[in-house]
């Protein structure tokens, strides 16, 4: 094992040199031009942006009402609320399935509590160990999706 250590160090040094040599090529890319406002997009660009939403709409008739409600709610949000929603989504994307399940259960419970109860639950949650959190989620399971499949 010790005989491989110098080879490993040499390999890491070589990889570092390759990255340093390639850095100017990456840095030489010109900055991207700002994209135009919606009104200045070509019909093809607009179609490219709308196509995924059209596909979701057409493939999921049972979800159309929810999609429409989300769109209405988004339009009513202030810029700060939209920013918070985007930040929350980025945070959600980095959670593992167990953490998502915990957050779903916690959110569902908080929806039925008043402000004092929500604060108390959040303080309790922060003080829980991971094992205590798992037990709490088991006692307060998250809601199920409309298709009766457990949420990930």
MMTF fields as JSON, N, C-alpha, C and O atoms, coordinates in Angstrom:
{
  "mmtfVersion": "1.0.0",
  "mmtfProducer": "UNKNOWN",
  "numBonds": 607,
  "numAtoms": 608,
  "numGroups": 152,
  "numChains": 1,
  "numModels": 1,
  "chainsPerModel": [1],
  "groupsPerChain": [152],
  "chainIdList": ["A"],
  "bondAtomList": [4, 2, 8, 6, 12, 10, 16, 14, 20, 18, 24, 22, 28, 26, 32, 30, 36, 34, 40, 38, 44, 42, 48, 46, 52, 50, 56, 54, 60, 58, 64, 62, 68, 66, 72, 70, 76, 74, 80, 78, 84, 82, 88, 86, 92, 90, 96, 94, 100, 98, 104, 102, 108, 106, 112, 110, 116, 114, 120, 118, 124, 122, 128, 126, 132, 130, 136, 134, 140, 138, 144, 142, 148, 146, 152, 150, 156, 154, 160, 158, 164, 162, 168, 166, 172, 170, 176, 174, 180, 178, 184, 182, 188, 186, 192, 190, 196, 194, 200, 198, 204, 202, 208, 206, 212, 210, 216, 214, 220, 218, 224, 222, 228, 226, 232, 230, 236, 234, 240, 238, 244, 242, 248, 246, 252, 250, 256, 254, 260, 258, 264, 262, 268, 266, 272, 270, 276, 274, 280, 278, 284, 282, 288, 286, 292, 290, 296, 294, 300, 298, 304, 302, 308, 306, 312, 310, 316, 314, 320, 318, 324, 322, 328, 326, 332, 330, 336, 334, 340, 338, 344, 342, 348, 346, 352, 350, 356, 354, 360, 358, 364, 362, 368, 366, 372, 370, 376, 374, 380, 378, 384, 382, 388, 386, 392, 390, 396, 394, 400, 398, 404, 402, 408, 406, 412, 410, 416, 414, 420, 418, 424, 422, 428, 426, 432, 430, 436, 434, 440, 438, 444, 442, 448, 446, 452, 450, 456, 454, 460, 458, 464, 462, 468, 466, 472, 470, 476, 474, 480, 478, 484, 482, 488, 486, 492, 490, 496, 494, 500, 498, 504, 502, 508, 506, 512, 510, 516, 514, 520, 518, 524, 522, 528, 526, 532, 530, 536, 534, 540, 538, 544, 542, 548, 546, 552, 550, 556, 554, 560, 558, 564, 562, 568, 566, 572, 570, 576, 574, 580, 578, 584, 582, 588, 586, 592, 590, 596, 594, 600, 598, 604, 602],
  "bondOrderList": [1, 1, 1, 1, 1, 1, 1, 1, 1, 1, 1, 1, 1, 1, 1, 1, 1, 1, 1, 1, 1, 1, 1, 1, 1, 1, 1, 1, 1, 1, 1, 1, 1, 1, 1, 1, 1, 1, 1, 1, 1, 1, 1, 1, 1, 1, 1, 1, 1, 1, 1, 1, 1, 1, 1, 1, 1, 1, 1, 1, 1, 1, 1, 1, 1, 1, 1, 1, 1, 1, 1, 1, 1, 1, 1, 1, 1, 1, 1, 1, 1, 1, 1, 1, 1, 1, 1, 1, 1, 1, 1, 1, 1, 1, 1, 1, 1, 1, 1, 1, 1, 1, 1, 1, 1, 1, 1, 1, 1, 1, 1, 1, 1, 1, 1, 1, 1, 1, 1, 1, 1, 1, 1, 1, 1, 1, 1, 1, 1, 1, 1, 1, 1, 1, 1, 1, 1, 1, 1, 1, 1, 1, 1, 1, 1, 1, 1, 1, 1, 1, 1],
  "groupList": [{"groupName": "UNK", "atomNameList": ["N", "CA", "C", "O"], "elementList": ["N", "C", "C", "O"], "formalChargeList": [0, 0, 0, 0], "bondAtomList": [1, 0, 2, 1, 3, 2], "bondOrderList": [1, 1, 2], "singleLetterCode": "X", "chemCompType": "L-PEPTIDE LINKING"}],
  "groupTypeList": [0, 0, 0, 0, 0, 0, 0, 0, 0, 0, 0, 0, 0, 0, 0, 0, 0, 0, 0, 0, 0, 0, 0, 0, 0, 0, 0, 0, 0, 0, 0, 0, 0, 0, 0, 0, 0, 0, 0, 0, 0, 0, 0, 0, 0, 0, 0, 0, 0, 0, 0, 0, 0, 0, 0, 0, 0, 0, 0, 0, 0, 0, 0, 0, 0, 0, 0, 0, 0, 0, 0, 0, 0, 0, 0, 0, 0, 0, 0, 0, 0, 0, 0, 0, 0, 0, 0, 0, 0, 0, 0, 0, 0, 0, 0, 0, 0, 0, 0, 0, 0, 0, 0, 0, 0, 0, 0, 0, 0, 0, 0, 0, 0, 0, 0, 0, 0, 0, 0, 0, 0, 0, 0, 0, 0, 0, 0, 0, 0, 0, 0, 0, 0, 0, 0, 0, 0, 0, 0, 0, 0, 0, 0, 0, 0, 0, 0, 0, 0, 0, 0, 0],
  "groupIdList": [1, 2, 3, 4, 5, 6, 7, 8, 9, 10, 11, 12, 13, 14, 15, 16, 17, 18, 19, 20, 21, 22, 23, 24, 25, 26, 27, 28, 29, 30, 31, 32, 33, 34, 35, 36, 37, 38, 39, 40, 41, 42, 43, 44, 45, 46, 47, 48, 49, 50, 51, 52, 53, 54, 55, 56, 57, 58, 59, 60, 61, 62, 63, 64, 65, 66, 67, 68, 69, 70, 71, 72, 73, 74, 75, 76, 77, 78, 79, 80, 81, 82, 83, 84, 85, 86, 87, 88, 89, 90, 91, 92, 93, 94, 95, 96, 97, 98, 99, 100, 101, 102, 103, 104, 105, 106, 107, 108, 109, 110, 111, 112, 113, 114, 115, 116, 117, 118, 119, 120, 121, 122, 123, 124, 125, 126, 127, 128, 129, 130, 131, 132, 133, 134, 135, 136, 137, 138, 139, 140, 141, 142, 143, 144, 145, 146, 147, 148, 149, 150, 151, 152],
  "secStructList": [7, 2, 2, 2, 2, 2, 2, 2, 2, 2, 2, 2, 2, 2, 2, 2, 2, 2, 2, 2, 2, 2, 2, 2, 2, 2, 2, 6, 1, 7, 7, 7, 7, 7, 7, 7, 7, 4, 4, 4, 1, 7, 2, 2, 2, 2, 2, 2, 2, 2, 2, 2, 2, 2, 2, 2, 2, 2, 2, 7, 4, 4, 4, 2, 2, 2, 2, 2, 2, 2, 2, 2, 2, 2, 2, 2, 1, 7, 2, 2, 2, 2, 2, 2, 2, 2, 2, 2, 2, 2, 2, 2, 2, 6, 1, 7, 2, 2, 2, 2, 2, 2, 2, 2, 2, 2, 2, 2, 2, 2, 2, 6, 1, 7, 2, 2, 2, 2, 2, 2, 2, 2, 2, 2, 2, 2, 2, 7, 7, 2, 2, 2, 2, 2, 2, 2, 2, 2, 2, 1, 7, 7, 7, 7, 7, 6, 6, 1, 7, 7, 7, 7],
  "xCoordList": [0.824, 0.0, 0.87, 0.573, 1.963, 2.832, 3.566, 3.939, 3.772, 4.46, 3.604, 4.137, 2.286, 1.387, 1.242, 0.795, 1.607, 1.435, 2.177, 1.587, 3.446, 4.116, 3.427, 3.36, 2.915, 2.203, 0.915, 0.557, 0.236, -1.0, -0.707, -1.416, 0.346, 0.717, 1.104, 0.75, 1.824, 2.23, 1.01, 0.937, 0.06, -1.165, -1.963, -2.492, -2.048, -2.762, -2.055, -2.701, -0.725, 0.03, -0.177, -0.347, -0.164, -0.378, -1.778, -1.952, -2.768, -4.138, -4.241, -4.934, -3.553, -3.55, -2.926, -3.43, -1.826, -1.174, -2.072, -2.133, -2.765, -3.678, -4.784, -5.139, -5.328, -6.372, -5.849, -6.54, -4.633, -4.054, -3.82, -4.036, -3.383, -3.134, -4.44, -4.467, -5.515, -6.795, -7.534, -8.453, -7.16, -7.872, -7.954, -9.031, -6.874, -7.007, -8.032, -8.699, -8.167, -9.141, -10.558, -11.406, -10.813, -12.138, -12.36, -13.461, -11.326, -11.45, -11.584, -12.066, -11.17, -11.179, -12.565, -12.756, -13.538, -14.882, -15.426, -15.364, -15.955, -16.516, -17.794, -18.495, -18.091, -19.318, -20.539, -20.56, -21.534, -22.753, -23.499, -23.583, -24.033, -24.813, -26.119, -26.686, -26.601, -27.876, -28.998, -29.057, -29.868, -30.979, -32.067, -32.242, -32.789, -33.805, -35.046, -35.248, -35.866, -37.16, -38.05, -37.768, -39.12, -40.027, -40.49, -40.529, -40.837, -41.368, -40.36, -40.754, -39.071, -38.048, -37.633, -36.841, -38.151, -37.82, -38.487, -39.57, -37.817, -38.41, -39.514, -39.533, -40.422, -41.45, -40.835, -41.379, -39.716, -39.069, -38.546, -38.659, -37.975, -37.474, -38.625, -38.52, -39.717, -40.884, -41.427, -41.762, -41.508, -42.0, -41.098, -41.58, -39.789, -38.834, -39.047, -38.907, -39.376, -39.604, -40.946, -41.053, -41.949, -43.301, -43.528, -44.36, -42.812, -43.049, -43.063, -43.962, -42.111, -42.165, -43.44, -43.999, -43.894, -45.124, -46.323, -47.203, -46.369, -47.466, -47.491, -48.553, -46.308, -46.218, -46.73, -47.476, -46.329, -46.814, -48.321, -49.008, -48.835, -50.277, -51.057, -52.048, -50.605, -51.319, -51.189, -52.107, -50.075, -49.86, -50.45, -50.514, -50.881, -51.39, -52.691, -52.695, -53.795, -55.065, -55.47, -56.087, -55.119, -55.5, -54.715, -55.114, -53.626, -52.797, -53.069, -52.485, -53.935, -54.143, -54.64, -54.172, -55.574, -56.105, -54.998, -54.889, -54.181, -53.082, -52.081, -51.597, -51.767, -50.824, -51.353, -50.602, -52.635, -53.252, -53.243, -52.976, -53.532, -53.491, -52.083, -51.908, -51.084, -49.699, -49.349, -48.696, -49.777, -49.486, -50.148, -49.53, -51.391, -52.092, -51.39, -51.188, -51.025, -50.354, -49.018, -48.665, -48.269, -46.978, -47.156, -46.366, -48.184, -48.424, -48.78, -48.514, -49.367, -49.758, -48.616, -48.73, -47.524, -46.402, -45.641, -45.569, -45.079, -44.192, -42.834, -42.562, -41.98, -40.637, -39.883, -39.166, -40.036, -39.36, -39.897, -39.127, -41.209, -41.799, -41.329, -41.072, -41.217, -40.719, -39.271, -38.884, -38.482, -37.08, -36.992, -36.189, -37.818, -37.841, -38.261, -37.707, -39.239, -39.702, -38.591, -38.391, -37.875, -36.759, -35.68, -35.145, -35.363, -34.344, -34.798, -33.998, -36.087, -36.613, -36.533, -36.225, -36.813, -36.737, -35.301, -35.067, -34.346, -32.936, -32.547, -31.846, -33.008, -32.72, -33.343, -32.7, -34.589, -35.313, -34.576, -34.49, -34.05, -33.371, -32.145, -31.731, -31.558, -30.35, -30.643, -29.721, -31.912, -32.263, -32.3, -32.678, -31.901, -32.022, -33.472, -34.219, -33.879, -35.277, -35.773, -36.921, -34.925, -35.362, -35.617, -36.599, -34.739, -34.932, -36.194, -36.906, -36.469, -37.687, -38.927, -39.893, -38.885, -40.013, -40.213, -41.342, -39.108, -39.197, -39.787, -40.653, -39.318, -39.81, -41.29, -42.039, -41.711, -43.123, -43.992, -45.036, -43.542, -44.292, -44.323, -45.364, -43.192, -43.111, -44.013, -44.732, -43.975, -44.8, -46.289, -47.075, -46.672, -48.08, -48.562, -49.681, -47.719, -48.09, -48.182, -49.094, -47.246, -47.234, -48.447, -48.894, -48.974, -50.127, -51.354, -52.216, -51.444, -52.627, -52.392, -53.291, -51.191, -50.876, -50.993, -50.861, -51.244, -51.206, -49.741, -48.84, -49.515, -48.142, -47.342, -46.174, -47.955, -47.266, -46.901, -45.793, -47.824, -47.564, -46.465, -45.642, -46.451, -45.395, -44.024, -43.059, -43.949, -42.658, -42.198, -41.027, -43.126, -42.786, -42.305, -41.323, -43.002, -42.597, -41.223, -40.401, -40.967, -39.653, -38.542, -37.487, -38.766, -37.759, -37.549, -36.418, -38.642, -38.553, -37.78, -36.918, -38.091, -37.447, -35.939, -35.15, -35.546, -34.11, -33.353, -32.177, -34.037, -33.384, -33.374, -32.706, -34.101, -34.188, -32.914, -32.252, -32.602, -31.527, -32.096, -33.316, -31.246, -31.769, -32.7, -33.698, -32.384, -33.241, -34.595, -35.629, -34.59, -35.85, -36.695, -37.92, -36.039, -36.772, -37.426, -38.574, -36.682, -37.262, -38.485, -39.498, -38.384, -39.513, -40.695, -41.847, -40.406, -41.484, -42.193, -43.42, -41.421, -42.015, -42.845, -43.896, -42.374, -43.142, -44.485, -45.497, -44.491, -45.733, -46.596, -47.804, -45.989, -46.69, -46.345, -45.648, -46.812, -46.377, -46.775, -47.797, -45.948, -46.279, -47.474, -47.775, -48.157, -49.306, -48.862, -47.692, -49.795, -49.529, -49.888, -50.679, -49.292, -49.627, -51.004, -51.57, -51.534, -52.859, -52.903, -53.955, -51.773, -51.762, -51.522, -51.269, -51.601, -51.443, -50.057, -49.868, -49.087, -47.711, -47.044, -47.292, -46.202, -45.521, -44.602, -43.986, -44.518, -43.644, -42.207, -41.906, -41.326, -39.898, -39.295, -38.104],
  "yCoordList": [-1.186, 0.0, 1.252, 2.223, 1.224, 2.395, 2.611, 3.736, 1.525, 1.663, 2.441, 3.07, 2.407, 3.1, 4.584, 5.357, 4.994, 6.392, 7.353, 8.357, 7.102, 8.034, 8.09, 9.149, 6.944, 6.939, 7.752, 8.483, 7.614, 8.364, 9.862, 10.643, 10.262, 11.683, 12.184, 13.3, 11.375, 11.777, 11.922, 12.846, 11.018, 11.098, 12.348, 13.005, 12.675, 13.888, 15.133, 16.079, 15.131, 16.282, 16.432, 17.546, 15.319, 15.364, 15.877, 16.683, 15.412, 15.882, 17.381, 18.095, 17.856, 19.287, 20.093, 21.159, 19.593, 20.298, 20.349, 21.369, 19.257, 19.231, 20.264, 20.983, 20.336, 21.322, 22.746, 23.614, 22.99, 24.329, 24.683, 25.825, 23.717, 23.98, 24.244, 25.029, 23.599, 23.767, 25.015, 25.468, 25.576, 26.728, 27.906, 28.489, 28.298, 29.432, 29.182, 30.118, 27.95, 27.653, 27.904, 28.41, 27.544, 27.783, 29.269, 29.78, 29.955, 31.372, 32.221, 33.351, 31.705, 32.492, 32.615, 33.404, 31.846, 31.943, 33.35, 33.877, 33.961, 35.302, 35.234, 34.223, 36.311, 36.3, 36.199, 36.753, 35.495, 35.308, 36.635, 37.399, 36.886, 38.104, 37.99, 36.901, 39.094, 39.014, 38.604, 39.041, 37.772, 37.293, 38.362, 39.144, 38.396, 39.444, 39.212, 38.13, 40.247, 40.132, 39.198, 38.932, 38.701, 37.754, 38.272, 37.526, 39.54, 40.126, 40.079, 40.063, 40.058, 40.03, 38.607, 38.438, 37.598, 36.218, 35.868, 36.356, 35.017, 34.556, 33.541, 32.983, 33.298, 32.267, 30.901, 30.16, 30.57, 29.279, 29.232, 28.203, 30.338, 30.375, 30.27, 29.57, 30.965, 30.884, 29.455, 28.939, 28.83, 27.448, 26.516, 25.618, 26.73, 25.897, 26.027, 25.047, 27.208, 27.422, 26.859, 26.36, 26.935, 26.522, 25.019, 24.444, 24.378, 22.965, 22.033, 21.197, 22.14, 21.222, 21.388, 20.41, 22.639, 22.858, 22.279, 21.684, 22.444, 21.883, 20.365, 19.763, 19.758, 18.302, 17.843, 16.868, 18.545, 18.199, 18.363, 17.516, 19.444, 19.725, 18.621, 18.115, 18.256, 17.254, 15.843, 15.036, 15.538, 14.172, 13.925, 12.776, 14.971, 14.796, 15.56, 16.561, 15.109, 15.831, 15.969, 16.961, 14.969, 15.012, 16.068, 16.433, 16.555, 17.558, 18.976, 19.925, 19.136, 20.459, 21.495, 22.633, 21.114, 22.07, 22.55, 23.745, 21.626, 21.984, 22.887, 23.859, 22.567, 23.385, 24.802, 25.769, 24.923, 26.236, 27.017, 28.218, 26.341, 26.997, 27.486, 28.586, 26.67, 27.086, 28.315, 29.232, 28.341, 29.487, 30.751, 31.815, 30.639, 31.803, 32.296, 33.495, 31.351, 31.729, 32.404, 33.39, 31.883, 32.464, 33.906, 34.778, 34.16, 35.514, 36.482, 37.679, 35.994, 36.857, 37.119, 37.987, 36.38, 36.548, 37.837, 38.306, 38.39, 39.537, 39.025, 37.828, 39.904, 39.451, 38.773, 37.798, 39.279, 38.668, 37.263, 36.351, 37.087, 35.759, 34.789, 33.62, 35.261, 34.4, 34.002, 32.854, 34.952, 34.655, 33.605, 32.675, 33.758, 32.772, 31.401, 30.385, 31.368, 30.093, 29.421, 28.211, 30.201, 29.63, 29.078, 27.995, 29.831, 29.389, 28.098, 27.184, 28.026, 26.813, 25.613, 24.503, 25.838, 24.75, 24.257, 23.051, 25.172, 24.758, 23.938, 22.932, 24.375, 23.629, 22.235, 21.244, 22.16, 20.89, 19.923, 18.73, 20.426, 19.573, 18.893, 17.841, 19.477, 18.908, 17.98, 17.423, 17.815, 16.912, 15.472, 15.207, 14.543, 13.135, 12.696, 13.426, 11.52, 11.085, 11.069, 11.425, 10.663, 10.643, 12.065, 12.308, 12.995, 14.381, 14.975, 15.746, 14.62, 15.112, 14.59, 15.323, 13.321, 12.731, 13.455, 13.745, 13.744, 14.459, 15.855, 16.281, 16.56, 17.914, 17.906, 18.797, 16.904, 16.787, 16.587, 17.221, 15.696, 15.428, 16.672, 17.015, 17.335, 18.536, 19.637, 20.291, 19.84, 20.871, 20.565, 21.46, 19.311, 18.939, 19.204, 19.674, 18.904, 19.142, 20.641, 21.087, 21.414, 22.855, 23.558, 24.582, 23.017, 23.645, 23.689, 24.551, 22.768, 22.724, 23.395, 23.432, 23.923, 24.573, 26.088, 26.653, 26.737, 28.198, 28.643, 27.809, 29.942, 30.477, 29.991, 29.627, 29.982, 29.53, 28.053, 27.656, 27.25, 25.822, 25.559, 24.663, 26.346, 26.185, 26.497, 25.767, 27.588, 27.943, 26.849, 26.47, 26.355, 25.304, 24.044, 23.425, 23.67, 22.474, 22.673, 21.756, 23.852, 24.101, 24.018, 23.441, 24.583, 24.496, 23.05, 22.618, 22.306, 20.887, 20.132, 19.309, 20.412, 19.731, 19.98, 19.058, 21.224, 21.567, 20.811, 20.485, 20.535, 19.849, 18.33, 17.648, 17.787, 16.329, 15.766, 16.414, 14.55, 13.809, 13.214, 13.163, 12.764, 12.124, 10.946, 10.754, 10.164, 9.025, 9.503, 8.914, 10.556, 11.11, 11.664, 11.54, 12.273, 12.795, 11.663, 11.777, 10.559, 9.412, 8.877, 8.543, 8.799, 8.316, 9.288, 8.862, 10.583, 11.577, 11.443, 11.503, 11.263, 11.114, 9.837, 9.808, 8.782, 7.531, 7.738, 7.167, 8.549, 8.831, 9.878, 9.944, 10.686, 11.75, 11.627, 12.488, 10.58, 10.329, 11.46, 12.118, 11.674, 12.707, 12.28, 11.091, 13.25, 12.902, 12.135, 12.167, 11.461, 10.694, 11.521, 12.461, 11.156, 11.823, 11.395, 10.423, 12.142, 11.831, 10.446, 9.807, 9.982, 8.678, 7.535, 6.401, 7.836, 6.86, 6.249, 5.26, 6.814, 6.343, 7.141, 8.339, 6.496, 7.268, 8.301, 8.048, 9.449, 10.506, 10.169, 9.553, 10.586, 10.333, 11.442, 11.403],
  "zCoordList": [0.0, 0.0, 0.0, -0.696, 0.798, 0.859, -0.456, -0.789, -1.204, -2.491, -3.482, -4.397, -3.313, -4.229, -3.901, -4.748, -2.699, -2.297, -3.224, -3.624, -3.592, -4.511, -5.875, -6.499, -6.333, -7.613, -7.521, -8.445, -6.406, -6.22, -6.208, -6.843, -5.478, -5.437, -6.814, -7.193, -7.561, -8.914, -9.813, -10.624, -9.671, -10.469, -10.142, -11.038, -8.858, -8.464, -8.981, -9.432, -8.914, -9.42, -10.92, -11.416, -11.642, -13.086, -13.409, -14.323, -12.664, -12.885, -12.625, -13.351, -11.59, -11.293, -12.41, -12.762, -12.979, -14.088, -15.314, -16.001, -15.588, -16.734, -16.54, -17.474, -15.319, -15.048, -15.185, -15.72, -14.707, -14.841, -16.3, -16.705, -17.087, -18.505, -19.247, -20.195, -18.825, -19.504, -19.039, -19.721, -17.906, -17.354, -18.313, -18.435, -19.006, -19.923, -21.027, -21.467, -21.475, -22.523, -22.016, -22.751, -20.746, -20.185, -19.924, -20.127, -19.481, -19.16, -20.41, -20.332, -21.563, -22.787, -23.408, -24.334, -22.913, -23.471, -23.263, -22.153, -24.311, -24.148, -23.318, -23.329, -22.604, -21.809, -22.718, -23.817, -22.248, -23.038, -23.144, -22.183, -24.321, -24.53, -23.755, -23.659, -23.203, -22.483, -23.429, -24.579, -22.928, -23.75, -23.83, -22.896, -24.935, -25.119, -24.26, -23.707, -24.164, -23.493, -24.309, -25.477, -23.697, -24.354, -25.712, -26.69, -25.762, -26.996, -28.142, -29.308, -27.826, -28.868, -29.268, -30.196, -28.589, -28.958, -30.282, -30.603, -31.037, -32.295, -31.974, -30.876, -32.907, -32.673, -32.344, -31.526, -32.971, -32.693, -31.257, -30.592, -30.775, -29.398, -28.397, -27.39, -28.681, -27.797, -27.752, -26.685, -28.916, -28.992, -28.192, -27.501, -28.286, -27.564, -26.05, -25.318, -25.592, -24.166, -23.696, -22.575, -24.532, -24.146, -24.317, -23.615, -25.226, -25.557, -24.336, -24.239, -23.403, -22.25, -21.42, -20.923, -21.276, -20.511, -21.25, -20.628, -22.557, -23.352, -23.196, -23.043, -23.238, -23.106, -21.739, -21.65, -20.674, -19.33, -19.239, -18.669, -19.796, -19.755, -20.467, -19.941, -21.659, -22.458, -21.896, -22.042, -21.262, -20.779, -19.391, -18.953, -18.693, -17.329, -17.104, -16.388, -17.699, -17.513, -16.045, -15.656, -15.234, -13.821, -13.04, -11.934, -13.587, -12.913, -13.4, -12.876, -14.383, -14.985, -13.983, -13.983, -13.14, -12.161, -11.231, -10.957, -10.749, -9.855, -10.566, -9.986, -11.831, -12.598, -12.767, -12.643, -13.047, -13.223, -11.903, -11.893, -10.806, -9.494, -9.173, -8.649, -9.486, -9.242, -10.073, -9.577, -11.326, -12.19, -11.648, -11.626, -11.214, -10.643, -9.38, -9.193, -8.521, -7.275, -7.578, -6.932, -8.557, -8.93, -9.401, -9.04, -10.2, -10.708, -9.588, -9.704, -8.52, -7.408, -6.429, -5.563, -6.559, -5.636, -5.924, -7.06, -4.855, -5.001, -5.486, -5.387, -6.005, -6.4, -5.255, -5.48, -4.037, -2.888, -2.622, -2.322, -2.73, -2.524, -3.606, -3.32, -4.832, -5.909, -5.655, -5.875, -5.196, -4.886, -3.779, -3.859, -2.753, -1.665, -2.177, -1.758, -3.081, -3.64, -4.441, -4.337, -5.233, -6.012, -5.089, -5.327, -4.03, -3.079, -2.397, -2.195, -2.041, -1.419, -2.348, -1.914, -3.632, -4.609, -4.76, -4.836, -4.803, -4.896, -3.673, -3.785, -2.506, -1.277, -1.359, -1.011, -1.817, -1.933, -2.852, -2.559, -3.95, -4.927, -4.338, -4.825, -3.297, -2.704, -1.52, -0.925, -1.183, -0.088, -0.586, -1.727, 0.287, -0.085, 0.182, 0.833, -0.307, -0.152, 1.297, 1.559, 2.228, 3.633, 4.139, 4.841, 3.787, 4.213, 3.583, 4.227, 2.338, 1.689, 2.41, 2.622, 2.779, 3.499, 4.829, 5.223, 5.516, 6.783, 6.586, 7.349, 5.567, 5.318, 4.933, 5.333, 4.161, 3.79, 5.033, 5.185, 5.915, 7.147, 8.036, 8.596, 8.159, 8.989, 8.434, 9.189, 7.124, 6.492, 6.671, 6.979, 6.478, 6.626, 8.052, 8.262, 9.014, 10.414, 10.695, 11.392, 10.158, 10.413, 9.812, 10.33, 8.733, 8.07, 8.971, 8.8, 9.93, 10.795, 12.15, 12.989, 12.362, 13.636, 13.522, 12.436, 14.659, 14.67, 14.783, 14.883, 14.766, 14.772, 15.981, 15.843, 17.152, 18.364, 18.254, 18.613, 17.761, 17.586, 16.573, 16.76, 15.491, 14.473, 15.062, 14.837, 15.817, 16.429, 17.392, 17.404, 18.188, 19.153, 18.435, 18.844, 17.365, 16.618, 15.979, 15.987, 15.429, 14.818, 15.861, 15.595, 17.036, 18.1, 18.524, 18.748, 18.635, 18.992, 17.908, 18.216, 16.64, 15.509, 15.517, 15.307, 15.759, 15.771, 16.855, 16.692, 17.965, 19.083, 18.941, 19.718, 17.961, 17.793, 17.165, 16.354, 17.565, 16.906, 15.619, 15.461, 14.699, 13.481, 13.786, 13.092, 14.81, 15.164, 15.69, 15.372, 16.484, 16.99, 15.841, 15.85, 14.86, 13.703, 12.921, 12.493, 12.735, 12.021, 12.772, 12.158, 14.097, 14.9, 14.794, 14.715, 14.793, 14.675, 13.328, 13.261, 12.259, 10.922, 10.856, 10.216, 11.516, 11.527, 12.233, 11.826, 13.285, 14.011, 13.299, 13.53, 12.445, 11.702, 10.225, 9.689, 9.554, 8.17, 7.222, 7.416, 6.19, 5.203, 4.366, 4.266, 3.763, 2.913, 1.677, 1.297, 1.068, -0.147, -1.355, -1.275, -2.485, -3.746, -4.196, -3.695, -5.154, -5.699, -6.343, -6.365, -6.865, -7.535, -6.548, -6.956, -5.241, -4.167, -4.077, -3.369, -4.776, -4.649, -3.537, -3.405, -2.739, -1.693, -2.328, -3.363, -1.705, -2.237, -1.914, -0.892, -2.805, -2.553, -1.75, -1.441]
}
